[in-house]
GROMACS .gro file of C-alpha atoms in nm:
model
  455
    1MET     CA    1   0.000   0.000   0.000
    2LYS     CA    2   0.160   0.326  -0.117
    3LYS     CA    3   0.230   0.577   0.158
    4GLN     CA    4   0.085   0.922   0.085
    5ASN     CA    5   0.227   1.274   0.116
    6LEU     CA    6  -0.032   1.500   0.280
    7VAL     CA    7  -0.053   1.876   0.322
    8VAL     CA    8  -0.302   2.023   0.570
    9VAL     CA    9  -0.397   2.372   0.449
   10GLY     CA   10  -0.518   2.604   0.723
   11ALA     CA   11  -0.326   2.402   0.980
   12GLY     CA   12  -0.357   2.672   1.246
   13SER     CA   13  -0.719   2.562   1.293
   14THR     CA   14  -0.829   2.440   1.633
   15TYR     CA   15  -0.958   2.129   1.456
   16THR     CA   16  -0.606   2.027   1.349
   17PRO     CA   17  -0.505   1.832   1.665
   18GLY     CA   18  -0.821   1.625   1.623
   19MET     CA   19  -0.731   1.567   1.259
   20ILE     CA   20  -0.384   1.447   1.362
   21MET     CA   21  -0.534   1.207   1.615
   22SER     CA   22  -0.765   1.079   1.341
   23LEU     CA   23  -0.469   1.028   1.105
   24ILE     CA   24  -0.302   0.824   1.378
   25GLU     CA   25  -0.621   0.623   1.437
   26GLU     CA   26  -0.661   0.555   1.064
   27LYS     CA   27  -0.295   0.498   0.971
   28LYS     CA   28  -0.355   0.137   0.865
   29ASN     CA   29  -0.627   0.252   0.625
   30PHE     CA   30  -0.440   0.563   0.503
   31PRO     CA   31  -0.064   0.526   0.567
   32LEU     CA   32   0.141   0.843   0.534
   33LYS     CA   33   0.497   0.912   0.434
   34SER     CA   34   0.489   1.281   0.520
   35ILE     CA   35   0.263   1.547   0.673
   36THR     CA   36   0.313   1.917   0.599
   37PHE     CA   37   0.125   2.199   0.767
   38TYR     CA   38   0.056   2.520   0.574
   39ASP     CA   39  -0.108   2.839   0.697
   40THR     CA   40  -0.078   3.208   0.619
   41ASN     CA   41  -0.079   3.287   0.993
   42ALA     CA   42   0.267   3.171   1.105
   43GLU     CA   43   0.216   3.242   1.474
   44ARG     CA   44  -0.118   3.064   1.500
   45GLN     CA   45   0.014   2.766   1.304
   46GLU     CA   46   0.335   2.735   1.507
   47LYS     CA   47   0.155   2.671   1.836
   48VAL     CA   48  -0.058   2.393   1.686
   49ALA     CA   49   0.231   2.251   1.483
   50LYS     CA   50   0.474   2.224   1.775
   51ALA     CA   51   0.215   2.034   1.978
   52CYS     CA   52   0.130   1.807   1.682
   53GLU     CA   53   0.498   1.737   1.628
   54ILE     CA   54   0.516   1.591   1.978
   55ILE     CA   55   0.193   1.395   1.926
   56LEU     CA   56   0.326   1.246   1.603
   57LYS     CA   57   0.666   1.163   1.749
   58GLU     CA   58   0.501   0.962   2.026
   59LYS     CA   59   0.209   0.808   1.840
   60TYR     CA   60   0.321   0.788   1.475
   61PRO     CA   61   0.695   0.709   1.489
   62GLU     CA   62   0.689   0.544   1.145
   63LEU     CA   63   0.600   0.878   0.981
   64GLU     CA   64   0.908   0.977   0.780
   65SER     CA   65   0.860   1.353   0.774
   66PHE     CA   66   0.664   1.627   0.949
   67HIS     CA   67   0.717   2.000   0.907
   68TYR     CA   68   0.524   2.325   0.892
   69THR     CA   69   0.573   2.622   0.664
   70ILE     CA   70   0.426   2.943   0.524
   71SER     CA   71   0.597   2.879   0.187
   72LYS     CA   72   0.352   2.772  -0.081
   73GLU     CA   73   0.622   2.606  -0.289
   74GLU     CA   74   0.749   2.406   0.006
   75ALA     CA   75   0.401   2.310   0.119
   76PHE     CA   76   0.248   2.212  -0.215
   77THR     CA   77   0.535   2.043  -0.403
   78ASP     CA   78   0.491   1.669  -0.467
   79VAL     CA   79   0.187   1.612  -0.247
   80ASP     CA   80  -0.070   1.339  -0.307
   81PHE     CA   81  -0.350   1.492  -0.097
   82ALA     CA   82  -0.436   1.840   0.024
   83PHE     CA   83  -0.688   1.872   0.307
   84VAL     CA   84  -0.820   2.229   0.293
   85GLN     CA   85  -0.985   2.400   0.592
   86ILE     CA   86  -0.933   2.776   0.559
   87ARG     CA   87  -1.133   3.052   0.732
   88THR     CA   88  -1.078   3.387   0.563
   89GLY     CA   89  -1.116   3.662   0.823
   90GLY     CA   90  -1.093   3.421   1.115
   91LEU     CA   91  -1.333   3.403   1.406
   92ALA     CA   92  -1.343   3.783   1.433
   93MET     CA   93  -1.524   3.804   1.098
   94ARG     CA   94  -1.740   3.504   1.186
   95GLU     CA   95  -1.865   3.700   1.484
   96LYS     CA   96  -1.967   3.986   1.254
   97ASP     CA   97  -2.138   3.739   1.020
   98GLU     CA   98  -2.353   3.631   1.312
   99GLN     CA   99  -2.409   3.966   1.480
  100ILE     CA  100  -2.512   4.171   1.176
  101PRO     CA  101  -2.815   3.958   1.076
  102LEU     CA  102  -2.923   3.923   1.439
  103SER     CA  103  -2.919   4.301   1.476
  104HIS     CA  104  -3.183   4.307   1.200
  105GLY     CA  105  -3.394   4.028   1.352
  106CYS     CA  106  -3.264   3.753   1.119
  107VAL     CA  107  -3.075   3.430   1.172
  108GLY     CA  108  -2.709   3.486   1.261
  109GLN     CA  109  -2.522   3.170   1.166
  110GLU     CA  110  -2.187   3.121   0.994
  111THR     CA  111  -2.304   2.907   0.699
  112CYS     CA  112  -2.678   2.978   0.677
  113GLY     CA  113  -2.848   3.295   0.556
  114PRO     CA  114  -2.664   3.630   0.550
  115GLY     CA  115  -2.377   3.497   0.762
  116GLY     CA  116  -2.318   3.226   0.505
  117MET     CA  117  -2.311   3.487   0.230
  118GLY     CA  118  -2.063   3.698   0.428
  119TYR     CA  119  -1.835   3.401   0.482
  120GLY     CA  120  -1.883   3.272   0.129
  121LEU     CA  121  -1.790   3.596  -0.046
  122ARG     CA  122  -1.473   3.606   0.165
  123SER     CA  123  -1.384   3.243   0.094
  124ILE     CA  124  -1.423   3.229  -0.285
  125GLY     CA  125  -1.123   3.438  -0.388
  126ASP     CA  126  -0.882   3.273  -0.145
  127MET     CA  127  -1.001   2.925  -0.243
  128ILE     CA  128  -0.957   2.991  -0.615
  129GLN     CA  129  -0.607   3.131  -0.559
  130LEU     CA  130  -0.518   2.844  -0.330
  131ILE     CA  131  -0.618   2.578  -0.582
  132LYS     CA  132  -0.421   2.751  -0.857
  133GLU     CA  133  -0.115   2.742  -0.630
  134ILE     CA  134  -0.160   2.376  -0.537
  135ARG     CA  135  -0.200   2.289  -0.904
  136GLN     CA  136   0.119   2.480  -0.990
  137TYR     CA  137   0.327   2.246  -0.775
  138SER     CA  138   0.117   1.924  -0.764
  139PRO     CA  139  -0.102   1.898  -1.075
  140GLU     CA  140  -0.235   1.551  -0.987
  141ALA     CA  141  -0.299   1.589  -0.614
  142TRP     CA  142  -0.642   1.518  -0.474
  143ILE     CA  143  -0.781   1.835  -0.314
  144LEU     CA  144  -1.035   1.755  -0.043
  145ASN     CA  145  -1.207   2.079   0.049
  146TYR     CA  146  -1.413   2.120   0.364
  147THR     CA  147  -1.396   2.498   0.378
  148ASN     CA  148  -1.730   2.654   0.467
  149PRO     CA  149  -1.980   2.750   0.347
  150ALA     CA  150  -1.924   2.439   0.136
  151ALA     CA  151  -2.224   2.491  -0.094
  152ILE     CA  152  -2.115   2.840  -0.206
  153VAL     CA  153  -1.748   2.742  -0.228
  154ALA     CA  154  -1.831   2.428  -0.431
  155GLU     CA  155  -2.039   2.630  -0.679
  156ALA     CA  156  -1.758   2.883  -0.721
  157LEU     CA  157  -1.496   2.612  -0.773
  158ARG     CA  158  -1.721   2.436  -1.025
  159ARG     CA  159  -1.718   2.754  -1.234
  160ALA     CA  160  -1.350   2.835  -1.185
  161PHE     CA  161  -1.216   2.483  -1.247
  162PRO     CA  162  -1.471   2.302  -1.466
  163GLU     CA  163  -1.219   2.045  -1.594
  164ASP     CA  164  -1.049   1.966  -1.264
  165LYS     CA  165  -1.184   1.626  -1.162
  166LYS     CA  166  -0.963   1.589  -0.855
  167ILE     CA  167  -1.131   1.854  -0.640
  168LEU     CA  168  -1.384   1.704  -0.402
  169ASN     CA  169  -1.597   1.918  -0.168
  170ILE     CA  170  -1.720   1.739   0.142
  171CYS     CA  171  -1.886   1.814   0.474
  172ASP     CA  172  -1.874   1.608   0.791
  173MET     CA  173  -2.220   1.708   0.918
  174PRO     CA  174  -2.403   1.407   0.769
  175ALA     CA  175  -2.138   1.188   0.931
  176ALA     CA  176  -2.178   1.363   1.268
  177ILE     CA  177  -2.552   1.294   1.247
  178MET     CA  178  -2.486   0.932   1.150
  179VAL     CA  179  -2.267   0.888   1.460
  180SER     CA  180  -2.580   0.959   1.666
  181TYR     CA  181  -2.784   0.720   1.452
  182ALA     CA  182  -2.519   0.454   1.510
  183SER     CA  183  -2.540   0.511   1.886
  184ILE     CA  184  -2.917   0.462   1.876
  185LEU     CA  185  -2.871   0.139   1.681
  186LYS     CA  186  -2.573   0.020   1.889
  187LYS     CA  187  -2.360   0.003   1.576
  188GLU     CA  188  -2.053   0.175   1.432
  189ILE     CA  189  -2.103   0.455   1.181
  190TRP     CA  190  -1.911   0.253   0.923
  191ASP     CA  191  -2.177  -0.020   0.947
  192LEU     CA  192  -2.445   0.218   0.813
  193VAL     CA  193  -2.538   0.275   0.448
  194PRO     CA  194  -2.731   0.601   0.395
  195GLU     CA  195  -2.967   0.725   0.128
  196TYR     CA  196  -2.959   1.105   0.126
  197PHE     CA  197  -3.027   1.403  -0.100
  198GLY     CA  198  -3.002   1.780  -0.085
  199LEU     CA  199  -2.757   2.066  -0.087
  200ASN     CA  200  -2.484   2.116   0.172
  201HIS     CA  201  -2.639   2.186   0.515
  202PHE     CA  202  -2.975   2.151   0.342
  203GLY     CA  203  -3.063   1.785   0.300
  204TRP     CA  204  -3.252   1.479   0.420
  205PHE     CA  205  -3.180   1.113   0.493
  206THR     CA  206  -3.450   0.914   0.315
  207LYS     CA  207  -3.336   0.571   0.432
  208MET     CA  208  -3.073   0.418   0.657
  209TYR     CA  209  -2.960   0.058   0.608
  210ASP     CA  210  -2.698  -0.166   0.759
  211LYS     CA  211  -2.452  -0.353   0.537
  212GLU     CA  212  -2.680  -0.658   0.537
  213GLY     CA  213  -2.953  -0.447   0.375
  214ASN     CA  214  -3.182  -0.419   0.677
  215ASP     CA  215  -3.389  -0.099   0.680
  216LEU     CA  216  -3.325   0.080   1.010
  217THR     CA  217  -3.504   0.406   0.926
  218ASP     CA  218  -3.818   0.356   1.136
  219GLU     CA  219  -3.615   0.246   1.437
  220ILE     CA  220  -3.421   0.574   1.421
  221LYS     CA  221  -3.736   0.783   1.372
  222ASN     CA  222  -3.919   0.615   1.660
  223HIS     CA  223  -3.626   0.665   1.893
  224ILE     CA  224  -3.602   1.036   1.807
  225LEU     CA  225  -3.975   1.091   1.848
  226ASN     CA  226  -4.002   0.899   2.174
  227LYS     CA  227  -3.664   0.949   2.339
  228GLY     CA  228  -3.511   1.250   2.168
  229PHE     CA  229  -3.184   1.296   1.983
  230LEU     CA  230  -2.840   1.401   2.110
  231PRO     CA  231  -2.496   1.453   1.956
  232GLU     CA  232  -2.244   1.174   2.008
  233ASP     CA  233  -1.934   1.292   1.820
  234SER     CA  234  -1.657   1.369   2.070
  235GLU     CA  235  -1.607   1.726   1.942
  236ILE     CA  236  -1.968   1.833   2.008
  237VAL     CA  237  -2.112   1.584   2.256
  238ASN     CA  238  -2.088   1.822   2.554
  239ASP     CA  239  -2.148   2.148   2.368
  240PRO     CA  240  -2.473   2.315   2.487
  241SER     CA  241  -2.534   2.477   2.147
  242TRP     CA  242  -2.500   2.147   1.962
  243ILE     CA  243  -2.716   1.969   2.220
  244LYS     CA  244  -2.997   2.220   2.151
  245THR     CA  245  -2.946   2.174   1.777
  246PHE     CA  246  -2.979   1.797   1.791
  247LYS     CA  247  -3.284   1.819   2.018
  248GLN     CA  248  -3.451   2.034   1.750
  249VAL     CA  249  -3.450   1.733   1.515
  250LYS     CA  250  -3.747   1.591   1.709
  251THR     CA  251  -3.951   1.904   1.625
  252MET     CA  252  -3.854   1.887   1.258
  253LEU     CA  253  -3.937   1.518   1.237
  254THR     CA  254  -4.272   1.574   1.410
  255ASP     CA  255  -4.369   1.846   1.163
  256PHE     CA  256  -4.222   1.676   0.853
  257PRO     CA  257  -4.209   1.300   0.927
  258GLU     CA  258  -4.128   1.177   0.576
  259TYR     CA  259  -3.749   1.207   0.598
  260LEU     CA  260  -3.477   1.251   0.862
  261PRO     CA  261  -3.348   1.611   0.841
  262ASN     CA  262  -3.000   1.756   0.845
  263THR     CA  263  -2.973   1.955   1.169
  264TYR     CA  264  -2.901   2.282   0.981
  265LEU     CA  265  -3.254   2.281   0.840
  266GLN     CA  266  -3.369   2.427   1.174
  267TYR     CA  267  -3.248   2.770   1.056
  268TYR     CA  268  -3.466   2.757   0.745
  269LEU     CA  269  -3.777   2.593   0.891
  270TYR     CA  270  -3.790   2.790   1.218
  271PRO     CA  271  -3.597   3.115   1.162
  272SER     CA  272  -3.797   3.324   1.412
  273ASP     CA  273  -3.748   3.063   1.682
  274MET     CA  274  -3.374   3.048   1.608
  275VAL     CA  275  -3.341   3.426   1.636
  276SER     CA  276  -3.529   3.436   1.968
  277LYS     CA  277  -3.279   3.194   2.122
  278GLU     CA  278  -2.968   3.391   2.022
  279ASP     CA  279  -2.781   3.663   2.211
  280VAL     CA  280  -2.612   3.914   1.980
  281SER     CA  281  -2.341   3.971   2.242
  282ASN     CA  282  -2.272   3.600   2.282
  283THR     CA  283  -2.309   3.440   1.942
  284ARG     CA  284  -2.171   3.102   1.848
  285ALA     CA  285  -1.844   3.263   1.734
  286ARG     CA  286  -1.794   3.422   2.077
  287GLN     CA  287  -1.866   3.086   2.241
  288VAL     CA  288  -1.602   2.922   2.021
  289ILE     CA  289  -1.348   3.198   2.096
  290ASN     CA  290  -1.408   3.162   2.470
  291GLY     CA  291  -1.450   2.785   2.455
  292ARG     CA  292  -1.294   2.552   2.198
  293GLU     CA  293  -1.024   2.797   2.086
  294GLN     CA  294  -0.900   2.855   2.441
  295ARG     CA  295  -0.930   2.486   2.526
  296VAL     CA  296  -0.729   2.371   2.224
  297HIS     CA  297  -0.463   2.640   2.266
  298GLN     CA  298  -0.424   2.548   2.632
  299LEU     CA  299  -0.396   2.183   2.531
  300CYS     CA  300  -0.121   2.271   2.281
  301ASP     CA  301   0.060   2.491   2.534
  302GLY     CA  302   0.056   2.209   2.787
  303ILE     CA  303   0.194   1.952   2.544
  304ILE     CA  304   0.470   2.192   2.434
  305ALA     CA  305   0.563   2.288   2.790
  306ASN     CA  306   0.575   1.924   2.906
  307GLY     CA  307   0.737   1.792   2.591
  308THR     CA  308   0.495   1.498   2.600
  309THR     CA  309   0.128   1.407   2.551
  310GLU     CA  310   0.121   1.228   2.885
  311GLY     CA  311  -0.181   1.351   3.078
  312ALA     CA  312  -0.318   1.544   2.777
  313HIS     CA  313  -0.681   1.485   2.680
  314LEU     CA  314  -0.661   1.394   2.311
  315GLU     CA  315  -0.958   1.260   2.115
  316VAL     CA  316  -1.027   1.121   1.772
  317ASP     CA  317  -1.326   1.290   1.606
  318ILE     CA  318  -1.551   1.202   1.315
  319HIS     CA  319  -1.450   1.523   1.135
  320GLY     CA  320  -1.104   1.380   1.078
  321CYS     CA  321  -1.189   1.014   1.036
  322TYR     CA  322  -1.451   1.086   0.772
  323MET     CA  323  -1.207   1.295   0.568
  324ILE     CA  324  -0.936   1.031   0.598
  325ARG     CA  325  -1.159   0.741   0.492
  326VAL     CA  326  -1.274   0.947   0.195
  327ALA     CA  327  -0.909   1.000   0.102
  328ALA     CA  328  -0.829   0.631   0.148
  329SER     CA  329  -1.113   0.525  -0.083
  330LEU     CA  330  -0.985   0.764  -0.351
  331ALA     CA  331  -0.621   0.662  -0.305
  332TYR     CA  332  -0.670   0.286  -0.298
  333ASN     CA  333  -0.982   0.248  -0.514
  334ASN     CA  334  -1.181   0.106  -0.220
  335GLY     CA  335  -1.523   0.189  -0.362
  336ASP     CA  336  -1.655   0.292  -0.020
  337ILE     CA  337  -1.976   0.496  -0.002
  338PHE     CA  338  -1.975   0.847   0.143
  339ILE     CA  339  -2.201   1.150   0.122
  340VAL     CA  340  -2.017   1.410  -0.088
  341ILE     CA  341  -2.089   1.722  -0.297
  342VAL     CA  342  -2.098   1.668  -0.674
  343GLU     CA  343  -2.249   1.826  -0.983
  344ASN     CA  344  -2.606   1.702  -1.025
  345ASN     CA  345  -2.613   1.596  -1.392
  346GLY     CA  346  -2.939   1.404  -1.353
  347ILE     CA  347  -2.875   1.252  -1.009
  348ILE     CA  348  -3.183   1.434  -0.877
  349SER     CA  349  -3.376   1.412  -1.202
  350ASN     CA  350  -3.617   1.703  -1.144
  351LEU     CA  351  -3.341   1.946  -1.041
  352GLN     CA  352  -3.119   2.143  -1.278
  353ASP     CA  353  -2.802   1.965  -1.390
  354ASP     CA  354  -2.553   2.231  -1.279
  355ALA     CA  355  -2.659   2.222  -0.913
  356MET     CA  356  -2.392   2.112  -0.666
  357VAL     CA  357  -2.583   1.848  -0.473
  358GLU     CA  358  -2.496   1.644  -0.165
  359VAL     CA  359  -2.560   1.273  -0.221
  360PRO     CA  360  -2.407   0.931  -0.152
  361ALA     CA  361  -2.136   0.825  -0.395
  362MET     CA  362  -1.897   0.534  -0.438
  363LEU     CA  363  -1.544   0.673  -0.424
  364THR     CA  364  -1.286   0.523  -0.658
  365ASN     CA  365  -0.943   0.629  -0.783
  366ARG     CA  366  -1.128   0.782  -1.079
  367GLY     CA  367  -1.336   0.999  -0.849
  368PRO     CA  368  -1.690   0.985  -0.707
  369LYS     CA  369  -1.955   0.767  -0.872
  370PRO     CA  370  -2.281   0.910  -0.731
  371PHE     CA  371  -2.598   0.706  -0.697
  372ALA     CA  372  -2.915   0.820  -0.871
  373VAL     CA  373  -3.181   0.972  -0.647
  374GLY     CA  374  -3.455   1.021  -0.908
  375LYS     CA  375  -3.742   1.265  -0.863
  376ILE     CA  376  -3.791   1.427  -0.525
  377PRO     CA  377  -4.130   1.539  -0.386
  378THR     CA  378  -4.262   1.890  -0.445
  379PHE     CA  379  -4.199   2.025  -0.094
  380TYR     CA  380  -3.833   1.925  -0.092
  381LYS     CA  381  -3.783   2.031  -0.453
  382GLY     CA  382  -3.930   2.374  -0.375
  383MET     CA  383  -3.713   2.414  -0.067
  384ILE     CA  384  -3.399   2.313  -0.254
  385GLU     CA  385  -3.468   2.530  -0.558
  386GLY     CA  386  -3.506   2.841  -0.344
  387GLN     CA  387  -3.182   2.769  -0.158
  388LEU     CA  388  -3.002   2.677  -0.480
  389ALA     CA  389  -3.105   3.005  -0.641
  390TYR     CA  390  -2.969   3.191  -0.338
  391GLU     CA  391  -2.635   3.007  -0.361
  392LYS     CA  392  -2.597   3.065  -0.734
  393LEU     CA  393  -2.684   3.433  -0.703
  394VAL     CA  394  -2.420   3.477  -0.430
  395VAL     CA  395  -2.159   3.330  -0.664
  396ASP     CA  396  -2.292   3.544  -0.952
  397ALA     CA  397  -2.249   3.850  -0.728
  398TYR     CA  398  -1.886   3.757  -0.665
  399PHE     CA  399  -1.787   3.698  -1.027
  400GLU     CA  400  -1.994   3.985  -1.167
  401ASN     CA  401  -1.930   4.236  -0.885
  402ASP     CA  402  -2.306   4.278  -0.875
  403TYR     CA  403  -2.482   4.432  -0.574
  404ASN     CA  404  -2.824   4.354  -0.720
  405LYS     CA  405  -2.749   3.982  -0.744
  406ALA     CA  406  -2.642   3.982  -0.379
  407LEU     CA  407  -2.965   4.160  -0.282
  408GLN     CA  408  -3.169   3.909  -0.482
  409ALA     CA  409  -2.986   3.626  -0.306
  410LEU     CA  410  -3.065   3.753   0.045
  411THR     CA  411  -3.426   3.832  -0.047
  412LEU     CA  412  -3.473   3.473  -0.165
  413ASN     CA  413  -3.314   3.320   0.143
  414ARG     CA  414  -3.571   3.171   0.383
  415THR     CA  415  -3.393   3.323   0.683
  416VAL     CA  416  -3.455   3.678   0.549
  417VAL     CA  417  -3.731   3.700   0.281
  418ASP     CA  418  -3.810   4.070   0.341
  419ALA     CA  419  -3.642   4.285   0.069
  420PRO     CA  420  -3.586   4.605   0.276
  421VAL     CA  421  -3.435   4.397   0.557
  422ALA     CA  422  -3.219   4.217   0.302
  423ARG     CA  423  -3.089   4.551   0.173
  424ASN     CA  424  -3.007   4.678   0.522
  425ILE     CA  425  -2.822   4.358   0.611
  426LEU     CA  426  -2.636   4.360   0.280
  427ASP     CA  427  -2.519   4.719   0.329
  428ASP     CA  428  -2.394   4.639   0.679
  429LEU     CA  429  -2.213   4.329   0.552
  430ILE     CA  430  -2.048   4.532   0.275
  431ALA     CA  431  -1.918   4.782   0.531
  432ALA     CA  432  -1.788   4.505   0.756
  433ASN     CA  433  -1.621   4.318   0.469
  434GLU     CA  434  -1.460   4.608   0.285
  435ASN     CA  435  -1.116   4.443   0.309
  436TYR     CA  436  -1.242   4.101   0.199
  437TRP     CA  437  -1.528   4.123  -0.053
  438PRO     CA  438  -1.504   4.234  -0.414
  439GLU     CA  439  -1.664   4.574  -0.474
  440LEU     CA  440  -2.033   4.513  -0.541
  441LYS     CA  441  -2.173   4.764  -0.790
  442LYS     CA  442  -2.538   4.853  -0.834
  443GLU     CA  443  -2.723   4.821  -1.166
  444ARG     CA  444  -2.670   5.185  -1.264
  445GLU     CA  445  -2.298   5.160  -1.192
  446LEU     CA  446  -2.269   4.837  -1.390
  447ALA     CA  447  -2.446   4.994  -1.685
  448THR     CA  448  -2.206   5.291  -1.674
  449ASP     CA  449  -1.906   5.056  -1.669
  450LYS     CA  450  -2.041   4.869  -1.972
  451ASP     CA  451  -2.093   5.196  -2.159
  452LEU     CA  452  -1.736   5.299  -2.084
  453THR     CA  453  -1.610   4.963  -2.203
  454LEU     CA  454  -1.796   5.000  -2.532
  455VAL     CA  455  -1.646   5.346  -2.588
   0.00000   0.00000   0.00000
């Protein structure tokens, strides 16, 4: 089994130690020759990298090389896989993404609604540049992108790199939900075979089977309706915000019992309720800054100071394991089934072909082979088409520098709907993102530019 060379892009992330523990856990399935960390923030990366170096020395002694760098050439030369997890603007901008919509009475969430647009318009340019740079030094590397908001980023990358078949956009949220299903069923997540359709953070499980073909869907539904639903993944199991989110699944399933919902649908189905539960001075970003970020940095500081992982609380999480098993299936032609983001092309037959949909696919060394979903019912089709239009208009706004497309996008989004509110939020987001977004011009300004071009 060939050992792989891996670069982790955005390695200063607080999720990186968990990823390293997952790489150690999965080293028989995805053996590595080298790991390289790359980040544009040298100081933030160094703390995480020094701790991970100690972790790897103790728990992965057969690894031939580990280093960290801010040099693109050094990071991206001769790699087999790039795991990409960037956050343009950091948590400080995430906090603004959440606070600005809430100040207008709308959902404040980093991937859904206006916050998702704020984050998305910051991410697109950096992601496109990053992929160009990886391709300059490693033309054949697999690029596994889990940068949020994945739906908007995937649509932008589809347009920017239409012929690149080795970019795969994935999200671990379906897997995090399946970990809880597995707990209900007293099974491992890898024993489950899902049927699923939708967009990223906007989908439904239609069926859940085990590998023997037994339908476990009703057992899961009955448990949720009668006993509730809680997170089980180690990264979120004790997080009060995630506990509330998983509990909300019972309400969604009660109201819409046909399919098992992705947890993020709560923001679109119950936006007023979501807003009423939020505190603009203590959004999710602030909780992460005061919680996970401090916890992980203290963990890293302790490992560095002690020169050992002894006594350190290190956990493997599904976020990392899912990514690694995806990579292993691509590298070794395993044909394993995972929920990934791909171009529709008839998979959901009554949805436009150029939608980036989230569906189960068999992963081979030739890429994902998605399974056909067929026609979806009117309610779900209507929900998806509205969200899809929003996502495409956001990406239009980026490439066309078009204020009006951004306004249309927010007006369509179920978390906003009201056009004057959409305009007010958009204007506040523009002011907050002046160093990150492209300049969005209004229709009159665009017309003037076109006239000048013709002259």
